[in-house]
N, C-alpha and C. Protein backbone atom coordinates (compact mmCIF):
# COMPACT_ATOMS: atom_id res chain seq x y z
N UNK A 1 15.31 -20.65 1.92
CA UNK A 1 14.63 -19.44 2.34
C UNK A 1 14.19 -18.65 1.10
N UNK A 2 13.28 -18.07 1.27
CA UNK A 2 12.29 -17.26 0.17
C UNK A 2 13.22 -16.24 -0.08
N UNK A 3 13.81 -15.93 -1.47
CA UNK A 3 14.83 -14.55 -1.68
C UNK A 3 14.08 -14.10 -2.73
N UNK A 4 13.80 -13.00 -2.75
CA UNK A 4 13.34 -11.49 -3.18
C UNK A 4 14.46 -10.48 -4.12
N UNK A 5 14.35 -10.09 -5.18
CA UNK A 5 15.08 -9.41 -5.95
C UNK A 5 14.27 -8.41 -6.93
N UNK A 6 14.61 -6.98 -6.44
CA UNK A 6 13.65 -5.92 -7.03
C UNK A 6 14.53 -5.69 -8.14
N UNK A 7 13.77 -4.86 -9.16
CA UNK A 7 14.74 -4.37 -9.96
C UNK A 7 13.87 -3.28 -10.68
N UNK A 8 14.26 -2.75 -11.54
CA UNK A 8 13.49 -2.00 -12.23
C UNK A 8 13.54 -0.31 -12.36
N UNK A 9 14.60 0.20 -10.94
CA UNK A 9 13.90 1.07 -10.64
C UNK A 9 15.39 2.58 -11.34
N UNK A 10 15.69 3.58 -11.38
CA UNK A 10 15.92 4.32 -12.28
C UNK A 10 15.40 5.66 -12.15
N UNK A 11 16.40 6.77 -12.54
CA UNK A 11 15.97 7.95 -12.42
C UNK A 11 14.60 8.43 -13.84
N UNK A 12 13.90 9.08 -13.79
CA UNK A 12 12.78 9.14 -14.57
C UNK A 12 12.11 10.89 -14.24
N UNK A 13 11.66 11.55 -15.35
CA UNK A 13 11.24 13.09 -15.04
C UNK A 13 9.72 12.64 -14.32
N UNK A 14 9.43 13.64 -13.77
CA UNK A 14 7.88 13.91 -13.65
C UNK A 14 6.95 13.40 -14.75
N UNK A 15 6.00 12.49 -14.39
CA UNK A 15 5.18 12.58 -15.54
C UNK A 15 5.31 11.15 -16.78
N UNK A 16 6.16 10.98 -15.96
CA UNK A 16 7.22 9.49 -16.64
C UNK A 16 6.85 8.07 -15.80
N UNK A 17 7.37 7.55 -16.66
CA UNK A 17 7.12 5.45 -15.85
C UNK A 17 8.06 4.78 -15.73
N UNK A 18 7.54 4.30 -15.14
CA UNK A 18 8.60 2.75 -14.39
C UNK A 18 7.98 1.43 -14.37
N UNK A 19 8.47 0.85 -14.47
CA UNK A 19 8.12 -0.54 -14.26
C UNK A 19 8.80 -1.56 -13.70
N UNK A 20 8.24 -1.82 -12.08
CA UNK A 20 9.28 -2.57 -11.11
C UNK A 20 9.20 -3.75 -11.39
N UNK A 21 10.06 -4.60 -11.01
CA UNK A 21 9.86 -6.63 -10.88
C UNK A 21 9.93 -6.72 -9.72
N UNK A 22 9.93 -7.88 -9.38
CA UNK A 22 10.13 -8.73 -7.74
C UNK A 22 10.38 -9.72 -8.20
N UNK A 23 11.24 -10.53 -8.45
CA UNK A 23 11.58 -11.71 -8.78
C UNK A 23 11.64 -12.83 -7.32
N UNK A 24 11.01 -13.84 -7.54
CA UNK A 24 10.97 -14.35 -5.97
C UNK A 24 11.72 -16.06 -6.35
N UNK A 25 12.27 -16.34 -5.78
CA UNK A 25 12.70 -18.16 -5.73
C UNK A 25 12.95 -18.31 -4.21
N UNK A 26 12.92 -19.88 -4.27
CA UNK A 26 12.86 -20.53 -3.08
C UNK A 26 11.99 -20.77 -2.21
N UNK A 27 10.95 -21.24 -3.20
CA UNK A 27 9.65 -21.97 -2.95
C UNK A 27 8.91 -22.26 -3.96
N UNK A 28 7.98 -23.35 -4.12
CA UNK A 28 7.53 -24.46 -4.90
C UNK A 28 6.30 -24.07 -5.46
N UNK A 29 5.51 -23.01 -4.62
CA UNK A 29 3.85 -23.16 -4.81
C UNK A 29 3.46 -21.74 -4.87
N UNK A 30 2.53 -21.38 -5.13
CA UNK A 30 1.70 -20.27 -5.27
C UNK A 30 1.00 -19.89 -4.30
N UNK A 31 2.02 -19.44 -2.71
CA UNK A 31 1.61 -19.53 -1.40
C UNK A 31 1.95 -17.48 -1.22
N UNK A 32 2.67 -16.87 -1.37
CA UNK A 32 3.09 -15.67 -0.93
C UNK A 32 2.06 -14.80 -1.43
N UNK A 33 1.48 -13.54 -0.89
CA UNK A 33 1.55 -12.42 -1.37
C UNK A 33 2.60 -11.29 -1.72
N UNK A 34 2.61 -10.84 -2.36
CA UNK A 34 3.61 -9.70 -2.41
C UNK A 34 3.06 -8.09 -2.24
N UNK A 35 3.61 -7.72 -1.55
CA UNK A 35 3.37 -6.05 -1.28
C UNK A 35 5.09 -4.92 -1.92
N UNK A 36 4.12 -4.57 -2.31
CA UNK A 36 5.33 -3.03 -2.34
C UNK A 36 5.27 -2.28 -1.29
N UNK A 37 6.43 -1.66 -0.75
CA UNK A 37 6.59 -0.69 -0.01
C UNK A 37 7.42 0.31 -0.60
N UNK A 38 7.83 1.37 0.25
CA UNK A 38 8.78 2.67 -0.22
C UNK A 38 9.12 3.14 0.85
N UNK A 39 9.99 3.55 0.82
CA UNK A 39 10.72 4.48 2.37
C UNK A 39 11.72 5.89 1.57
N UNK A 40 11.02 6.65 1.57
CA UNK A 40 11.95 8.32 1.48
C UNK A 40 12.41 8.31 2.51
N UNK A 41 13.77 9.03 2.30
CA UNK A 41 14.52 9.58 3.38
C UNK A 41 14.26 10.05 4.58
N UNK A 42 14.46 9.67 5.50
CA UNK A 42 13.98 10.13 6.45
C UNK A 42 12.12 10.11 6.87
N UNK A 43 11.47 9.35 6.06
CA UNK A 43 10.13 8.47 6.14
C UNK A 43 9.82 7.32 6.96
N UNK A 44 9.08 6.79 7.12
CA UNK A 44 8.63 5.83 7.51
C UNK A 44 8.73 4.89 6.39
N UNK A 45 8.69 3.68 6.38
CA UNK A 45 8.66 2.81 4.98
C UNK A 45 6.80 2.34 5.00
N UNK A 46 6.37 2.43 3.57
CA UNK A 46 5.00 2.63 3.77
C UNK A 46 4.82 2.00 2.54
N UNK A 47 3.36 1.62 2.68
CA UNK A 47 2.82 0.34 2.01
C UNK A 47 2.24 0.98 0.47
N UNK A 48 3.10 0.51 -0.51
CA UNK A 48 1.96 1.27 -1.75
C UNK A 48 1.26 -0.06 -2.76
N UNK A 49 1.26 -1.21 -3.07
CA UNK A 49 0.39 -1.87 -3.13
C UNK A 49 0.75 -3.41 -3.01
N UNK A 50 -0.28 -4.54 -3.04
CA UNK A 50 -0.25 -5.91 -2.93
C UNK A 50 -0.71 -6.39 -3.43
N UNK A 51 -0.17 -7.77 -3.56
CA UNK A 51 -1.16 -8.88 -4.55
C UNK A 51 -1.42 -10.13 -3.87
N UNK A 52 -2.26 -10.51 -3.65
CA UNK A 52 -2.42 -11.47 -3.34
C UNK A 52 -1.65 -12.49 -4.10
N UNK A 53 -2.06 -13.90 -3.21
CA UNK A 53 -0.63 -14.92 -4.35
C UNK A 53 -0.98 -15.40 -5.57
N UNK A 54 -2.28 -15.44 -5.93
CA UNK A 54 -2.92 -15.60 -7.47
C UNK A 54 -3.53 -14.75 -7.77
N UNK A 55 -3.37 -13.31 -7.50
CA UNK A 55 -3.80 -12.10 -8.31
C UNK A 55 -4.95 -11.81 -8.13
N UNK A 56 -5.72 -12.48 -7.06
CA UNK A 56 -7.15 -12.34 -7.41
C UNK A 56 -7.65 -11.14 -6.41
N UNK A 57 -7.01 -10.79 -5.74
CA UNK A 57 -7.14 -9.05 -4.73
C UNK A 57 -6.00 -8.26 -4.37
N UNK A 58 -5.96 -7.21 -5.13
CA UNK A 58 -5.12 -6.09 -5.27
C UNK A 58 -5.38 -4.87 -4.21
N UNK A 59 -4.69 -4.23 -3.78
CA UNK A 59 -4.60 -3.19 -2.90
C UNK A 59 -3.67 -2.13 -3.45
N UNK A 60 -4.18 -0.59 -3.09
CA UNK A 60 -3.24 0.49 -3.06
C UNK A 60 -3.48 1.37 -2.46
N UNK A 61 -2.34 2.28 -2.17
CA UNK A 61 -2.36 3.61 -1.64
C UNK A 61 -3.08 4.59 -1.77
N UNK A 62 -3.65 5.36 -1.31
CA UNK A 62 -4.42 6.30 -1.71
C UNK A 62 -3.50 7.11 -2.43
N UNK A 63 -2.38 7.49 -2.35
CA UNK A 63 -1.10 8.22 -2.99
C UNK A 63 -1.25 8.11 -4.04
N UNK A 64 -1.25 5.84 -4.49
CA UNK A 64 -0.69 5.79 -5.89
C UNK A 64 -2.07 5.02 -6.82
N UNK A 65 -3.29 5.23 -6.14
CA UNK A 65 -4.25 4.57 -6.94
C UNK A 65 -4.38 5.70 -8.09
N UNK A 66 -4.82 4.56 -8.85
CA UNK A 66 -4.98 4.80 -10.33
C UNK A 66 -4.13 5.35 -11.24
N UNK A 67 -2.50 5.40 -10.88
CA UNK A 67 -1.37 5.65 -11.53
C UNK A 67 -0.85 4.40 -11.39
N UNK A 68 -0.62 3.85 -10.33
CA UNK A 68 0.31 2.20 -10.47
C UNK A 68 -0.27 1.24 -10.93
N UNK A 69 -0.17 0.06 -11.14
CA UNK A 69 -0.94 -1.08 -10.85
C UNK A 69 0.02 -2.20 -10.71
N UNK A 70 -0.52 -2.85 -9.93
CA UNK A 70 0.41 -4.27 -9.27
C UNK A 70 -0.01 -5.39 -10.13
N UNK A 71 0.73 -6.66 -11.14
CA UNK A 71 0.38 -7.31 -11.68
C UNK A 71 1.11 -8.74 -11.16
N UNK A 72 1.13 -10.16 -11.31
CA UNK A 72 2.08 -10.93 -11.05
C UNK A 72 1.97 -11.83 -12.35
N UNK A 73 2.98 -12.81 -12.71
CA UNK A 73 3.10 -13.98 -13.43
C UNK A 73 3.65 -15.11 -12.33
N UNK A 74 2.73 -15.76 -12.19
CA UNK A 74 2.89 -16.43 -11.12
C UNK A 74 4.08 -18.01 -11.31
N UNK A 75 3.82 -18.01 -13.06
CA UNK A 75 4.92 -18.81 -13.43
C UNK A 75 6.18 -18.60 -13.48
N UNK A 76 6.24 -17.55 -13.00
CA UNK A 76 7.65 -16.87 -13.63
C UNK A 76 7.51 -16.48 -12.21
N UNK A 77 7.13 -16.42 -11.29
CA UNK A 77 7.53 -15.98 -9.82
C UNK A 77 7.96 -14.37 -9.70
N UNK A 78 6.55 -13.52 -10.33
CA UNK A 78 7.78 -12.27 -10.68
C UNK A 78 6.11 -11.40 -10.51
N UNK A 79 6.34 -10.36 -9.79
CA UNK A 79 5.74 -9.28 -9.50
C UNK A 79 5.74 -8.52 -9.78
N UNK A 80 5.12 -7.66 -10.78
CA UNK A 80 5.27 -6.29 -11.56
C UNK A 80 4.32 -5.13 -11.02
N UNK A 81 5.36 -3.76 -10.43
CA UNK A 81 4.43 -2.51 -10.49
C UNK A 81 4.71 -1.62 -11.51
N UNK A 82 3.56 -1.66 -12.66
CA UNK A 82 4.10 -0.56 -13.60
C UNK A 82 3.23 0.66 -12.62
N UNK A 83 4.35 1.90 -12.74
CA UNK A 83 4.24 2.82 -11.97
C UNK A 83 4.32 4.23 -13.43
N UNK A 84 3.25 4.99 -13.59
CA UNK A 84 3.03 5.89 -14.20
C UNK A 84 2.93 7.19 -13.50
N UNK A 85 2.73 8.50 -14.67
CA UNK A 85 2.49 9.87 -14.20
C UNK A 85 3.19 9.94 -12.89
N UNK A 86 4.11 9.33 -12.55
CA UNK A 86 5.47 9.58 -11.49
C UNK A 86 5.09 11.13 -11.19
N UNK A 87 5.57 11.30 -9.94
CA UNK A 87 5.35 12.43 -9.13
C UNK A 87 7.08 12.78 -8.59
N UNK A 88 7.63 13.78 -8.26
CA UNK A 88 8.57 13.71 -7.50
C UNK A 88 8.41 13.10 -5.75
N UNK A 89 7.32 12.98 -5.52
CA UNK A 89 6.99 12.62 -4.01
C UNK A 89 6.96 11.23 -3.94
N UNK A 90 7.46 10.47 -5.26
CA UNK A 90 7.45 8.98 -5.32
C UNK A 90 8.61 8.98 -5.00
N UNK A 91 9.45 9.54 -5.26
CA UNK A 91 10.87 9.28 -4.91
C UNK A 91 11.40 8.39 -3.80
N UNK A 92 11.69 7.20 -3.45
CA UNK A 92 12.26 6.54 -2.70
C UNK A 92 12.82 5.37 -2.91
N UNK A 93 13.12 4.63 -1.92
CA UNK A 93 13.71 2.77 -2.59
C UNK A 93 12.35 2.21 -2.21
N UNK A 94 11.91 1.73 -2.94
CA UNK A 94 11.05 0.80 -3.36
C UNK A 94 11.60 -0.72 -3.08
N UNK A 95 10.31 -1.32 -2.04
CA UNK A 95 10.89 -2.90 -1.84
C UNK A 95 10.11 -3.56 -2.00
N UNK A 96 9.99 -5.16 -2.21
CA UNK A 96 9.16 -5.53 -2.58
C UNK A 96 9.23 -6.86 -1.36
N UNK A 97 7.91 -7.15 -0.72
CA UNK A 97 8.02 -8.03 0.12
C UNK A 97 7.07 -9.01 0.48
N UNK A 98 7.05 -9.98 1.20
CA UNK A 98 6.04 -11.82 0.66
C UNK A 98 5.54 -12.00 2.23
N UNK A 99 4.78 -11.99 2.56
CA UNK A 99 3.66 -13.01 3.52
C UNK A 99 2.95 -14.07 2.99
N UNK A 100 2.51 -15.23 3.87
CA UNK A 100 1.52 -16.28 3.25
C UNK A 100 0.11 -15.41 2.83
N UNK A 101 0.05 -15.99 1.69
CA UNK A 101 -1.70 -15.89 0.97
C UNK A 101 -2.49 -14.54 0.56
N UNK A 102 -2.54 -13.65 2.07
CA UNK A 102 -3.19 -12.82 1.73
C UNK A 102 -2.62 -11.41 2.06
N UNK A 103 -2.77 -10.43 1.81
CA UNK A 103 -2.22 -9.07 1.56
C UNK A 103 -2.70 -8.37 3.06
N UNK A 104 -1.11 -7.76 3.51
CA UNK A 104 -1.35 -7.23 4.68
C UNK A 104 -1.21 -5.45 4.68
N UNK A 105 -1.79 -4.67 5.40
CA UNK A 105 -1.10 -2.96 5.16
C UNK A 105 -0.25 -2.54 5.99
N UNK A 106 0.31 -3.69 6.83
CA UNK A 106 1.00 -3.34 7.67
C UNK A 106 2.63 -3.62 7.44
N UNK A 107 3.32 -3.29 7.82
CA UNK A 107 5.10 -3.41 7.73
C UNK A 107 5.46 -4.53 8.04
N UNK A 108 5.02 -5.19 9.35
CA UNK A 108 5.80 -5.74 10.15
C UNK A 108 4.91 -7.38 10.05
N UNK A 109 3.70 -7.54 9.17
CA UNK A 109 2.94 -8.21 8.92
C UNK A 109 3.75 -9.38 7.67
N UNK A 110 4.72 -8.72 7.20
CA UNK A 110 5.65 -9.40 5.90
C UNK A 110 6.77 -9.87 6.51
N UNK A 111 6.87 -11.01 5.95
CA UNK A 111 8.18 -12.51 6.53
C UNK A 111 9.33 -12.02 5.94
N UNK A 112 9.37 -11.85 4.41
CA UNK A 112 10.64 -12.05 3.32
C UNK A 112 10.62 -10.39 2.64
N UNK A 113 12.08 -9.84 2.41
CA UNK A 113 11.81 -8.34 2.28
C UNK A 113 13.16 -8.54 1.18
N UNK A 114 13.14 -8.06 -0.01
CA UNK A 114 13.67 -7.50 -1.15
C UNK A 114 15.21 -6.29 -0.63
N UNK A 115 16.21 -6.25 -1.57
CA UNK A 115 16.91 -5.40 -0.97
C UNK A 115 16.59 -4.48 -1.07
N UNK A 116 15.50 -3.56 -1.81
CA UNK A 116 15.25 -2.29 -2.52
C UNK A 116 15.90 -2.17 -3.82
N UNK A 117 15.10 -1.20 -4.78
CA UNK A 117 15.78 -0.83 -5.85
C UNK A 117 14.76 1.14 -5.94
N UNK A 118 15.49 1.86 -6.36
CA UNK A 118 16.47 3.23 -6.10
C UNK A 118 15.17 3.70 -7.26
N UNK A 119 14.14 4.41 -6.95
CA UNK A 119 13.23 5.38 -8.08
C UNK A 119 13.58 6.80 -7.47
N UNK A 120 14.26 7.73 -8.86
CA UNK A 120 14.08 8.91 -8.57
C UNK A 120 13.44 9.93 -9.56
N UNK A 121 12.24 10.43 -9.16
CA UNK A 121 11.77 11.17 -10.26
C UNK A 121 11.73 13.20 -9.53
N UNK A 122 13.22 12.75 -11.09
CA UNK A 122 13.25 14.94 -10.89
C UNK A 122 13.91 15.15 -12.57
N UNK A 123 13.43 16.44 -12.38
CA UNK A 123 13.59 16.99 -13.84
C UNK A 123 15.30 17.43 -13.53
């Protein structure tokens, strides 16, 4: 089975960066997309960007365009959101999660889901 491992994530001020992974094993080929999500407390868990499985179409939030960007190394099975100019309204667990091929905006559209890893940005 496809296992998912976020990491990256860390308290950080306003105005500050992060830079998430997704580390993925347990599969052979260059078949998944990966999406980020986030869920604040008491939120909905909500979609902030995707990659297709060879990088070639990216998606984001209206929230986090043009502060994040979603990158992958597809050899290394590893999904990177470097996440900049952090906001306190980013604040949540951040997950990172895999469907076949192509990038979905929906929740429930993703097979394989990451445990979360913990971004908190406050001064």
């Amino acid at each position: 089975q496809l296992q998912l491992v976020e990491s990256g994530g860390g308290l950080v001020q306003p105005g500050g960066s992060l830079r998430l992974s997704c580390a993925a094993s347990g599969f052979s080929r260059d078949y998944y997309a990966i999406g980020w999500f986030r869920q604040a407390p008491g939120k909905e868990r909500e979609g902030v960007s995707c990659i297709s499985s060879r990088g070639g179409s990216t998606n984001y939030a209206d929230s986090v365009k043009d502060r994040f960007t979603i990158s992958r190394d597809n050899a290394q099975n590893t999904v990177y959101l470097q996440m900049n100019s952090l906001k306190p309204e980013d604040t949540a667990i951040y997950y990172c999660a895999a469907r076949p091929y192509s990038c979905s905006g929906y929740v429930g559209r993703y097979n394989y889901w990451g445990q979360g890893t913990q971004v908190t940005v406050s001064s």
